[in-house]
Short mmCIF file of C-alpha atoms in Angstrom, two decimals:
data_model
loop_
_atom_site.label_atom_id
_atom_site.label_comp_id
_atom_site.label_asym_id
_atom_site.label_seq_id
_atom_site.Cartn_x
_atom_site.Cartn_y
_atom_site.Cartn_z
CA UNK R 3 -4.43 3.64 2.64
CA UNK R 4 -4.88 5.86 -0.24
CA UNK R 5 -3.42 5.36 -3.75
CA UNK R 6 -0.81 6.40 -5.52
CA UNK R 7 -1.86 7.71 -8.83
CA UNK R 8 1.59 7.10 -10.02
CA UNK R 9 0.69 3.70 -10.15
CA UNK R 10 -1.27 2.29 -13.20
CA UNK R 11 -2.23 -0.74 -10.82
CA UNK R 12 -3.71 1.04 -8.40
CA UNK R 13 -5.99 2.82 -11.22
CA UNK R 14 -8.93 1.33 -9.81
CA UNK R 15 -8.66 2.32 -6.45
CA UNK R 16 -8.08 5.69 -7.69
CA UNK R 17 -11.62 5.36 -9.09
CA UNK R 18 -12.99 4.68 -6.33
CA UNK R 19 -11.14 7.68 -3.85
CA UNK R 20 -12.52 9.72 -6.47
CA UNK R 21 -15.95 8.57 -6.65
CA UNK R 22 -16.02 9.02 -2.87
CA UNK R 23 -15.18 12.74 -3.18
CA UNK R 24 -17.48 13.17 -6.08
CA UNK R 25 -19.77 11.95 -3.06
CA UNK R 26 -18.40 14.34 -0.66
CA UNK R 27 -17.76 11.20 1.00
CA UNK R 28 -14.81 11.73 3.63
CA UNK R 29 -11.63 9.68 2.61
CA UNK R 30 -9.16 9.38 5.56
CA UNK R 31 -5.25 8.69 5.34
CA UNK R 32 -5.31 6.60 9.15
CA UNK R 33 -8.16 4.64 11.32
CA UNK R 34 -10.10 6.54 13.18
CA UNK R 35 -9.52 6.00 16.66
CA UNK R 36 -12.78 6.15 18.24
CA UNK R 37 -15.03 3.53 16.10
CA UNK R 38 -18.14 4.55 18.77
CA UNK R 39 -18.92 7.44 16.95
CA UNK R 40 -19.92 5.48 13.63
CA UNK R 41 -22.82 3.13 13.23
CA UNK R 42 -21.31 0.48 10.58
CA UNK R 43 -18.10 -0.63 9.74
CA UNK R 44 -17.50 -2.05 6.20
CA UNK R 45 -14.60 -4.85 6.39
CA UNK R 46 -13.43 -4.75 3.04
CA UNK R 47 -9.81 -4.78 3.55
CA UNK R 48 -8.65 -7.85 1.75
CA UNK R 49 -9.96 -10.04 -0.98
CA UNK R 50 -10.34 -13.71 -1.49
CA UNK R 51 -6.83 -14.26 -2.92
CA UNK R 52 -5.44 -13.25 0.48
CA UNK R 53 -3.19 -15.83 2.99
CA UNK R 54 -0.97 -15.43 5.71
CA UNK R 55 -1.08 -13.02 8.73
CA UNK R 56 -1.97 -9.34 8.21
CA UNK R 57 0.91 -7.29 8.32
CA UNK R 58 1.13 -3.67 9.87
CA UNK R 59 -1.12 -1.40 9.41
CA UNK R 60 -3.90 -3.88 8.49
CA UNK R 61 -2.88 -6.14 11.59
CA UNK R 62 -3.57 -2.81 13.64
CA UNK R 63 -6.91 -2.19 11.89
CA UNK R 64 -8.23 -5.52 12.56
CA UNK R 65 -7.45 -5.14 16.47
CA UNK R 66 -9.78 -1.97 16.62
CA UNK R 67 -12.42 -3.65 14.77
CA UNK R 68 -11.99 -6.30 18.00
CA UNK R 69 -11.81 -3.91 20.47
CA UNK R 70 -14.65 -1.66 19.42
CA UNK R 71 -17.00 -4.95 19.44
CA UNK R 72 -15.71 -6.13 22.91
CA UNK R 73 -16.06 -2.75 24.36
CA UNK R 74 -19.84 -2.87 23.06
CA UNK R 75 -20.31 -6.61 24.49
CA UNK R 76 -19.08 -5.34 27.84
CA UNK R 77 -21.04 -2.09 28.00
CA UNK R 78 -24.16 -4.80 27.43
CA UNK R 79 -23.24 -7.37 29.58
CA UNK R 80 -22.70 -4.35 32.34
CA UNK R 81 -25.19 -3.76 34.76
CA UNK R 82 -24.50 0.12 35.22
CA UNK R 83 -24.59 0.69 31.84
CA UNK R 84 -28.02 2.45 30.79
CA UNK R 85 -30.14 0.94 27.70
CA UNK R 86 -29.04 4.33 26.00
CA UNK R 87 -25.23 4.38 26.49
CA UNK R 88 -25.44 0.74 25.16
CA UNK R 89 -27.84 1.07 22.07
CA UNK R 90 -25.46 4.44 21.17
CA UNK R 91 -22.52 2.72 21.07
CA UNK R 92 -22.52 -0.38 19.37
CA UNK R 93 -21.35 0.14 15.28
CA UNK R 94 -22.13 -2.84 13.00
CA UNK R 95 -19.03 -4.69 11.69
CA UNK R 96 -20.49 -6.06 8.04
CA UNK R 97 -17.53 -7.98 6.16
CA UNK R 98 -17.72 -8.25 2.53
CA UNK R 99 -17.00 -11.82 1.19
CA UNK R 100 -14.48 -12.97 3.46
CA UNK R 101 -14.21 -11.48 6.66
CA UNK R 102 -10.26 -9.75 6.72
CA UNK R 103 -7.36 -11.80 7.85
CA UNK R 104 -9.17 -15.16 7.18
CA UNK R 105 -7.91 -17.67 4.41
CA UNK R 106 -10.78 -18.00 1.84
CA UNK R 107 -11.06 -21.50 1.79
CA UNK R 108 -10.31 -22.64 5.84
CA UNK R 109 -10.88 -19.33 7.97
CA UNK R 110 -9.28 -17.87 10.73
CA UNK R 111 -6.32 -19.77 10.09
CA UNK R 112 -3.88 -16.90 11.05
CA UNK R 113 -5.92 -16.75 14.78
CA UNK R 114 -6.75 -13.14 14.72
CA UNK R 115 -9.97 -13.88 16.51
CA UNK R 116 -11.50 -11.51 14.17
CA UNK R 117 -15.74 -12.02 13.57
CA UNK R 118 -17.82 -9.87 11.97
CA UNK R 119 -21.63 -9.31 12.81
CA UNK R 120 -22.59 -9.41 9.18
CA UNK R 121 -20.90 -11.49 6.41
CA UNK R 122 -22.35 -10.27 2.70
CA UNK R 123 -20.80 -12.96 0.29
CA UNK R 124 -20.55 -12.04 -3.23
CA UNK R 125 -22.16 -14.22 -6.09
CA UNK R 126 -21.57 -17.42 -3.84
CA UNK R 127 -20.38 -18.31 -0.01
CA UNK R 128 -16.88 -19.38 0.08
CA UNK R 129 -15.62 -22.61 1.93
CA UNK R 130 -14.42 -20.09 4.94
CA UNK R 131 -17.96 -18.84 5.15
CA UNK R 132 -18.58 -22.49 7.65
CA UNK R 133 -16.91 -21.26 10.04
CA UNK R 134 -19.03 -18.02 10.41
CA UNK R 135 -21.03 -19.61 13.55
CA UNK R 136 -22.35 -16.55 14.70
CA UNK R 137 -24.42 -13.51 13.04
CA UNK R 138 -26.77 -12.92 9.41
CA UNK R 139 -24.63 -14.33 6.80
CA UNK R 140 -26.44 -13.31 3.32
CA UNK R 141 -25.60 -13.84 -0.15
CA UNK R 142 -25.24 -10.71 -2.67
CA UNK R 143 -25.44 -10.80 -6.71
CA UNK R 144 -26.74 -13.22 -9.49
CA UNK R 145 -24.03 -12.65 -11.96
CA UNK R 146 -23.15 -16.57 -13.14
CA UNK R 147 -24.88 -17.19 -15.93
CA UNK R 148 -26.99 -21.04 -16.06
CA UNK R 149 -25.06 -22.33 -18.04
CA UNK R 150 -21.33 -21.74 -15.90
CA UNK R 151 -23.49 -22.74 -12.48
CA UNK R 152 -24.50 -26.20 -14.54
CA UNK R 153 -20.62 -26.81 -15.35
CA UNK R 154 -19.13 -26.30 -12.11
CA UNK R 155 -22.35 -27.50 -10.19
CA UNK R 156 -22.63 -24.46 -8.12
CA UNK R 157 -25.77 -24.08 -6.14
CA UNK R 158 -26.94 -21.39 -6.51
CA UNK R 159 -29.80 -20.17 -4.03
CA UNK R 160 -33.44 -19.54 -5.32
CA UNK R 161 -33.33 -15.29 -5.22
CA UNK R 162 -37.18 -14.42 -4.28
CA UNK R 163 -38.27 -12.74 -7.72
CA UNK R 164 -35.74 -10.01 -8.78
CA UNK R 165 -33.78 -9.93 -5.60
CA UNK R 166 -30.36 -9.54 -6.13
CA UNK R 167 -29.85 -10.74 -2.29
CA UNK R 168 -31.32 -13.20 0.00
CA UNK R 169 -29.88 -14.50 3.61
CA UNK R 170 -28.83 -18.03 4.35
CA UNK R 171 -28.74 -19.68 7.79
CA UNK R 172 -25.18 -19.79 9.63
CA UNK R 173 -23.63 -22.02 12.59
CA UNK R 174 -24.66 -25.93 12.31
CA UNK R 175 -28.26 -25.09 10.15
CA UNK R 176 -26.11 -23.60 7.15
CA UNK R 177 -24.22 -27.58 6.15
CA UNK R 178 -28.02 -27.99 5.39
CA UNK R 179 -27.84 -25.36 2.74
CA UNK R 180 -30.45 -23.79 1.67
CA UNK R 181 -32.46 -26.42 0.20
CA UNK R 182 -33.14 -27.88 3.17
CA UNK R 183 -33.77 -24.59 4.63
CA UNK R 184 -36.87 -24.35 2.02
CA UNK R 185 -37.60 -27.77 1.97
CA UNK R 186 -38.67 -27.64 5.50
CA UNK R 187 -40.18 -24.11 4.80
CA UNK R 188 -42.40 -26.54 2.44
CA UNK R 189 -43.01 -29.34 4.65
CA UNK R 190 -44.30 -27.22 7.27
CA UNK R 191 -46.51 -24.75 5.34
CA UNK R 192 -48.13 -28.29 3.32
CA UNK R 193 -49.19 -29.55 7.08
CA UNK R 194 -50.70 -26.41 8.04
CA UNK R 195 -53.06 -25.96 5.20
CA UNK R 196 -53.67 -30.11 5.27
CA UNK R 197 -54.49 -28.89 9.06
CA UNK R 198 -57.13 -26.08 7.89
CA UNK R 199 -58.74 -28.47 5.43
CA UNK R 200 -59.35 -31.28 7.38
CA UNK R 201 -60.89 -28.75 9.73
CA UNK R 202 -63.47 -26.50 7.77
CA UNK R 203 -66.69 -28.51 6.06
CA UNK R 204 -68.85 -31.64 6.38
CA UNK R 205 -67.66 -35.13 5.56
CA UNK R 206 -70.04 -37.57 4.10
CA UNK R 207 -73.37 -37.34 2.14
CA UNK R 208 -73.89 -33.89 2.99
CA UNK R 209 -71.19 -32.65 1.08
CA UNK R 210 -72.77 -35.21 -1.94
CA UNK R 211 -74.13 -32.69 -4.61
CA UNK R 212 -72.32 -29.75 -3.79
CA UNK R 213 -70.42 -27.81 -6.17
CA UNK R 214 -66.50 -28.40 -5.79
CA UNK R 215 -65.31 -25.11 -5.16
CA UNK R 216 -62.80 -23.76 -7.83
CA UNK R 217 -59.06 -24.52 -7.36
CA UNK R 218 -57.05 -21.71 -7.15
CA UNK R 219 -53.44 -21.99 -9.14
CA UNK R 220 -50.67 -23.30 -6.86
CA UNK R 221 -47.82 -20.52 -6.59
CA UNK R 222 -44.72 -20.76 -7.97
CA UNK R 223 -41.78 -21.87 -6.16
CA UNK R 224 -40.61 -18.27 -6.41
CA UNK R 225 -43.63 -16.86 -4.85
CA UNK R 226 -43.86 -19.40 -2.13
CA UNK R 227 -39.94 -18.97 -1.16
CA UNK R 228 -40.69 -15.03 -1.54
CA UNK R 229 -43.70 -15.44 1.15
CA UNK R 230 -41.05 -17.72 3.03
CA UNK R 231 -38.23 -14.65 2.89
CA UNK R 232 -41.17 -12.21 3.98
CA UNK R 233 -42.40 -14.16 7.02
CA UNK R 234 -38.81 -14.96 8.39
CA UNK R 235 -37.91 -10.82 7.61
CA UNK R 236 -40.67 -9.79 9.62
CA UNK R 237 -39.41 -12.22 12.47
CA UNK R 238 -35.70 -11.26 12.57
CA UNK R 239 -37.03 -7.38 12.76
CA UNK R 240 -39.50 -8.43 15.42
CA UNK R 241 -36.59 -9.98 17.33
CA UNK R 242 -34.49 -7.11 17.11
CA UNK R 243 -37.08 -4.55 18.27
CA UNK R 244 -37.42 -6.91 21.24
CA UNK R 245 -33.35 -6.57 21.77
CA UNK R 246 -33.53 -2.62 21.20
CA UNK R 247 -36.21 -2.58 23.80
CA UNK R 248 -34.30 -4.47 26.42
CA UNK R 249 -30.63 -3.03 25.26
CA UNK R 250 -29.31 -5.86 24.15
#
């Protein structure tokens, strides 16, 4: 819904309809009712201090957001339907810190059903973000300081290098956290290289007068968990040209 300049609360939103033209980026007055034609739908309807049920329009909104992903599940799951019709039709649903409708802390408490393919949480996953069981779930922005994360003993996750965004693991993996995530990054990566060097020379006398060969500076943790990001990035993209290639 657009703002009403008229209010001085709404100022911000104002701001933001008029960046958009700046942008010559369309701003519309209702939904759209054919959500086919797009590629990605940004959920970013309500914010964290939201509780209840949706009430009209929103409720509405939230419904085509449904529809348009069950239309794209059944044009998948149906035989007749070519790898084209299926690949063309299928718009990404990204929700931005708490998917719309759900209750920060608890979820889907209202039952709307609603479940985005992509949930981007800002600064820190909220409570709700547990019961996101299905889809990439990543974390956006490093803006609390040290010293506030050390107060409140928030957890924050290790960004690789400058990153100002890293994904965590959803369904049952994500109670691990993180840390466990990358601990058994760790474990795994320390067995394969004591693997390679029980492998390669001689044992014995023959290696007896041989120059050790120089040690080479153990990475950082943030160049190890950036190698970590890399390898699983170039899996998920592997698995999803495997998808696109069978039209899934």
């Amino acid at each position: 819904k657009r703002p009403r300049e008229s209010n001085p609360h709404q100022q911000h939103f104002v701001n933001l309809v008029t960046q958009c033209q700046d942008l010559n980026i369309p701003v519309l007055d209702t939904m759209p009712n054919d959500l086919q034609q797009y590629d990605g739908i940004v959920d970013a309807i309500f914010g964290f201090s939201f509780h209840g049920a949706p009430r009209s329009p929103f409720d509405e909104i939230l419904r085509q957001m449904q529809d348009a992903q069950q239309q794209q599940q059944q044009q998948q799951e149906s035989p007749s339907s070519s790898t084209s019709n299926a690949a063309a039709s299928s718009p990404i649903i990204v929700s931005v810190d708490v998917p719309s409708g759900w209750n920060v802390d608890e979820g889907d408490v209202a039952g709307m059903g609603f479940l985005p393919d992509v949930l981007i949480s800002l600064t820190t996953p909220k409570y709700s973000s547990k019961k996101f069981v299905k889809g990439r779930h990543f974390i956006g922005g490093r803006f609390v300081p040290p010293a506030i994360a050390a107060k409140y003993n928030i957890q924050m996750p290790p960004y690789p290098g400058t990153s100002q965004v890293m994904e965590v693991a959803v369904g049952e993996s994500s109670t691990q956290g993180w840390e466990a995530e990358y601990h058994a990054y760790l474990v795994e990566k320390e067995r394969a290289a004591s693997v390679n060097d029980n492998g390669s020379g001689n044992d014995g006398d023959a290696d007896k007068g041989k120059e050790e060969p120089t040690k080479t500076e153990e990475p950082t943790w943030e160049e190890q968990y950036a190698a970590h990001c890399a390898e699983k990035e170039a899996k998920l993209a592997k698995e999803d040209e495997e998808r696109r290639k069978k039209g899934i």
